[in-house]
């Protein structure tokens, strides 16, 4: 069974731009979570989606948003990029809410 | 306010010996705990989990111990192998494996 896939793997943007990251969960998984990893803050929870609805949200500004489609694929969007948004963005999928999360390889975002 | 702490940034162990990684948490609402292993340029890989109704869970060479009164968990790897060299993260959550809160990670190096 294929794992969680994320595209693109690497991305370079400039301040003020916006970016959209994509995540395809493991087949049959219906819940998708997003995390941000930075050297200073470590791994931090962004949000979680299940059945196309956001079920949980972390402590991030409104510039960070996401959505989930009917096929469980998910996208996250960051608007008005700041230098501090440079990070590894990880997507994780699980069968349902509360089940073990399996992570993708991440998207490395660099904001210049 | 770091709710999950891994106080040892690094650990070096000889091949064949036991590796013990530690994790402390402060939030008494946490009832589910997981360990992930991470190689560079990859997403975290799920290793083992434990719910608060148990105090031990084993899976092959990996055993997780939970001491609820001390709010402490540990991961034992026996015997340690060179492929175990990676960064290990403990994670905690309330109400199943969702909205995970991660520790800062411990870099384990297995020496031949």
Coordinates of C-alpha atoms in Angstrom, one line a residue:
Chain A
X1 CA 0.0 0.0 0.0
X2 CA 1.4 3.4 -0.9
X3 CA 2.3 5.7 1.9
X4 CA 1.3 9.4 2.4
X5 CA 2.5 11.5 -0.5
X6 CA 3.2 15.2 -0.5
X7 CA 3.8 17.6 -3.3
X8 CA 5.9 19.5 -4.0
X9 CA 8.8 18.2 -1.9
X10 CA 10.7 21.6 -2.1
X11 CA 9.4 25.1 -2.6
X12 CA 11.0 28.5 -2.6
X13 CA 8.8 31.6 -2.2
X14 CA 9.3 35.3 -1.4
X15 CA 7.8 37.2 1.5
X16 CA 4.2 38.3 0.8
X17 CA 3.4 35.5 -1.6
X18 CA 1.0 32.7 -0.9
X19 CA 1.6 28.9 -1.2
X20 CA -0.5 25.8 -1.5
X21 CA 0.8 22.4 -0.4
X22 CA -0.9 19.1 -1.3
X23 CA -1.2 15.8 0.6
X24 CA -2.6 12.5 -0.6
X25 CA -3.4 10.1 2.3
X26 CA -2.8 6.4 2.5
X27 CA -5.6 4.6 0.6
X28 CA -8.6 4.2 2.9
X29 CA -7.5 6.8 5.4
X30 CA -10.1 9.5 5.9
X31 CA -8.3 11.8 8.4
X32 CA -5.5 14.1 7.5
X33 CA -3.4 16.3 9.8
X34 CA -0.9 18.9 9.1
X35 CA 2.2 19.8 11.2
X36 CA 5.0 22.4 11.0
X37 CA 8.5 21.5 11.9
X38 CA 11.1 24.3 12.6
X39 CA 14.4 24.1 14.5
X40 CA 13.2 26.5 17.1
X41 CA 9.6 25.3 17.8
X42 CA 9.9 21.6 16.8
X43 CA 6.9 19.8 15.5
X44 CA 3.7 21.7 16.0
X45 CA 0.1 20.8 15.1
X46 CA -1.6 22.9 12.5
X47 CA -5.0 21.4 11.9
X48 CA -6.8 18.1 11.3
X49 CA -9.5 17.2 8.7
X50 CA -12.0 14.4 8.7
X51 CA -14.8 14.0 6.2
X52 CA -14.0 17.3 4.6
X53 CA -14.5 19.2 7.9
X54 CA -11.8 20.7 10.1
X55 CA -12.0 18.9 13.4
X56 CA -9.1 20.3 15.3
X57 CA -7.0 23.4 15.0
X58 CA -3.6 24.4 16.5
X59 CA -2.4 27.8 17.6
X60 CA -1.5 29.3 14.2
X61 CA -2.7 32.6 12.7
X62 CA -5.5 32.7 10.2
X63 CA -2.9 33.0 7.3
X64 CA -2.7 29.2 7.6
X65 CA -5.7 27.4 6.2
X66 CA -6.6 24.1 4.8
X67 CA -9.3 22.0 3.2
X68 CA -10.1 18.4 2.5
X69 CA -11.7 17.0 -0.6
X70 CA -14.2 14.2 -0.9
X71 CA -11.4 11.7 -1.9
X72 CA -9.7 12.6 1.4
X73 CA -6.9 14.5 -0.3
X74 CA -6.0 17.7 1.5
X75 CA -4.4 21.0 0.8
X76 CA -3.0 23.6 3.1
X77 CA -2.5 27.2 2.1
X78 CA -0.4 29.9 3.7
X79 CA -1.0 33.5 2.6
X80 CA 1.2 36.6 2.9
X81 CA 4.2 34.5 3.6
X82 CA 6.7 35.6 6.3
X83 CA 10.3 34.6 6.7
X84 CA 9.3 32.7 9.8
X85 CA 7.1 30.4 7.8
X86 CA 10.2 28.6 6.4
X87 CA 9.8 25.1 7.7
X88 CA 9.1 21.5 6.9
X89 CA 5.4 21.0 6.5
X90 CA 4.3 17.4 7.3
X91 CA 1.1 15.8 6.5
X92 CA -0.1 12.7 8.4
X93 CA -3.1 10.4 7.6
X94 CA -5.1 8.0 9.8
X95 CA -8.0 5.7 9.3
X96 CA -10.2 8.0 11.4
X97 CA -10.0 10.6 14.1
X98 CA -7.9 9.3 17.0
X99 CA -6.2 6.5 15.1
X100 CA -2.4 6.3 14.7
X101 CA -1.1 8.9 12.3
X102 CA 1.3 8.0 9.5
X103 CA 3.5 10.8 8.1
X104 CA 4.5 11.7 4.6
X105 CA 8.0 12.9 3.7
X106 CA 7.1 16.6 4.0
X107 CA 7.4 19.7 1.9
X108 CA 10.4 21.9 2.6
X109 CA 9.3 25.6 2.3
X110 CA 11.8 28.3 2.1
X111 CA 10.7 31.9 2.3
X112 CA 13.2 34.5 1.1
Chain B
X1 CA 4.9 26.1 27.8
X2 CA 6.4 22.8 26.7
X3 CA 3.9 20.1 27.5
X4 CA 6.1 17.3 26.3
X5 CA 9.8 17.3 27.1
X6 CA 12.7 15.1 25.9
X7 CA 15.5 16.4 28.1
X8 CA 18.3 14.5 26.3
X9 CA 19.0 16.1 22.9
X10 CA 21.4 13.2 22.1
X11 CA 22.2 9.7 23.2
X12 CA 25.1 7.4 22.2
X13 CA 24.8 3.6 22.7
X14 CA 26.9 0.7 21.6
X15 CA 25.5 -1.8 19.1
X16 CA 23.8 -4.7 20.9
X17 CA 23.2 -2.8 24.1
X18 CA 19.9 -1.4 25.4
X19 CA 18.9 2.1 24.3
X20 CA 16.6 4.0 26.7
X21 CA 14.9 7.2 25.6
X22 CA 12.9 9.3 28.0
X23 CA 10.0 11.6 27.8
X24 CA 8.1 13.7 30.4
X25 CA 4.8 15.4 30.1
X26 CA 2.9 17.9 32.1
X27 CA -0.7 17.8 30.8
X28 CA -2.7 15.3 32.9
X29 CA -5.3 15.1 30.2
X30 CA -3.0 13.3 27.9
X31 CA -4.1 9.7 27.5
X32 CA -2.3 8.4 24.4
X33 CA 1.4 8.4 23.8
X34 CA 3.4 7.5 20.7
X35 CA 7.0 7.2 19.6
X36 CA 8.2 8.1 16.2
X37 CA 11.6 7.7 14.5
X38 CA 12.8 10.3 12.0
X39 CA 15.6 10.0 9.4
X40 CA 16.9 13.2 7.7
X41 CA 14.8 14.3 4.7
X42 CA 12.0 11.9 5.7
X43 CA 8.8 12.2 7.6
X44 CA 8.5 10.6 11.1
X45 CA 7.9 6.9 11.1
X46 CA 5.5 5.4 13.7
X47 CA 7.2 3.0 16.0
X48 CA 4.9 2.1 19.0
X49 CA 2.1 3.6 21.1
X50 CA 0.5 3.1 24.5
X51 CA -2.7 4.3 26.0
X52 CA -3.0 5.4 29.6
X53 CA -4.9 2.3 30.6
X54 CA -1.7 0.3 30.2
X55 CA 1.8 0.7 31.7
X56 CA 3.7 -1.3 29.1
X57 CA 3.5 -2.2 25.4
X58 CA 5.9 -4.3 23.4
X59 CA 6.6 -4.7 19.8
X60 CA 9.6 -6.8 18.8
X61 CA 12.7 -5.0 20.0
X62 CA 10.7 -1.9 21.1
X63 CA 9.0 -1.6 24.5
X64 CA 7.3 1.5 25.8
X65 CA 6.8 2.1 29.5
X66 CA 4.3 4.5 31.0
X67 CA 4.4 5.8 34.5
X68 CA 1.3 7.9 34.9
X69 CA 2.0 9.1 38.5
X70 CA 5.4 10.5 37.4
X71 CA 4.0 11.6 34.0
X72 CA 6.9 9.8 32.4
X73 CA 7.3 7.4 29.5
X74 CA 10.3 5.7 28.1
X75 CA 11.2 3.7 25.0
X76 CA 13.5 0.7 25.3
X77 CA 15.3 -0.7 22.3
X78 CA 16.9 -4.1 22.8
X79 CA 19.2 -5.0 21.2
X80 CA 20.2 -1.7 19.5
X81 CA 21.2 -1.9 15.9
X82 CA 23.1 0.6 13.6
X83 CA 19.8 1.2 11.7
X84 CA 18.3 2.5 14.8
X85 CA 20.4 5.7 14.5
X86 CA 17.9 8.4 14.0
X87 CA 16.0 11.2 15.9
X88 CA 13.3 9.9 18.1
X89 CA 10.2 11.9 19.0
X90 CA 7.7 11.2 21.7
X91 CA 4.2 12.5 21.2
X92 CA 1.1 12.8 23.4
X93 CA -2.5 13.5 22.9
X94 CA -5.9 13.6 24.6
X95 CA -8.7 11.5 23.3
X96 CA -6.8 9.2 21.0
X97 CA -4.0 10.0 18.5
X98 CA -5.1 13.4 17.3
X99 CA -3.7 16.9 17.7
X100 CA -0.4 15.3 18.7
X101 CA 2.0 17.3 20.9
X102 CA 5.6 16.4 20.2
X103 CA 8.8 16.6 22.3
X104 CA 11.9 18.2 20.8
X105 CA 13.4 14.9 19.9
X106 CA 16.5 12.8 21.0
X107 CA 19.2 12.0 18.5
X108 CA 20.2 8.4 19.0
X109 CA 23.5 7.2 17.6
X110 CA 24.4 3.5 17.7
X111 CA 28.1 2.8 17.6
X112 CA 29.5 -0.4 16.1

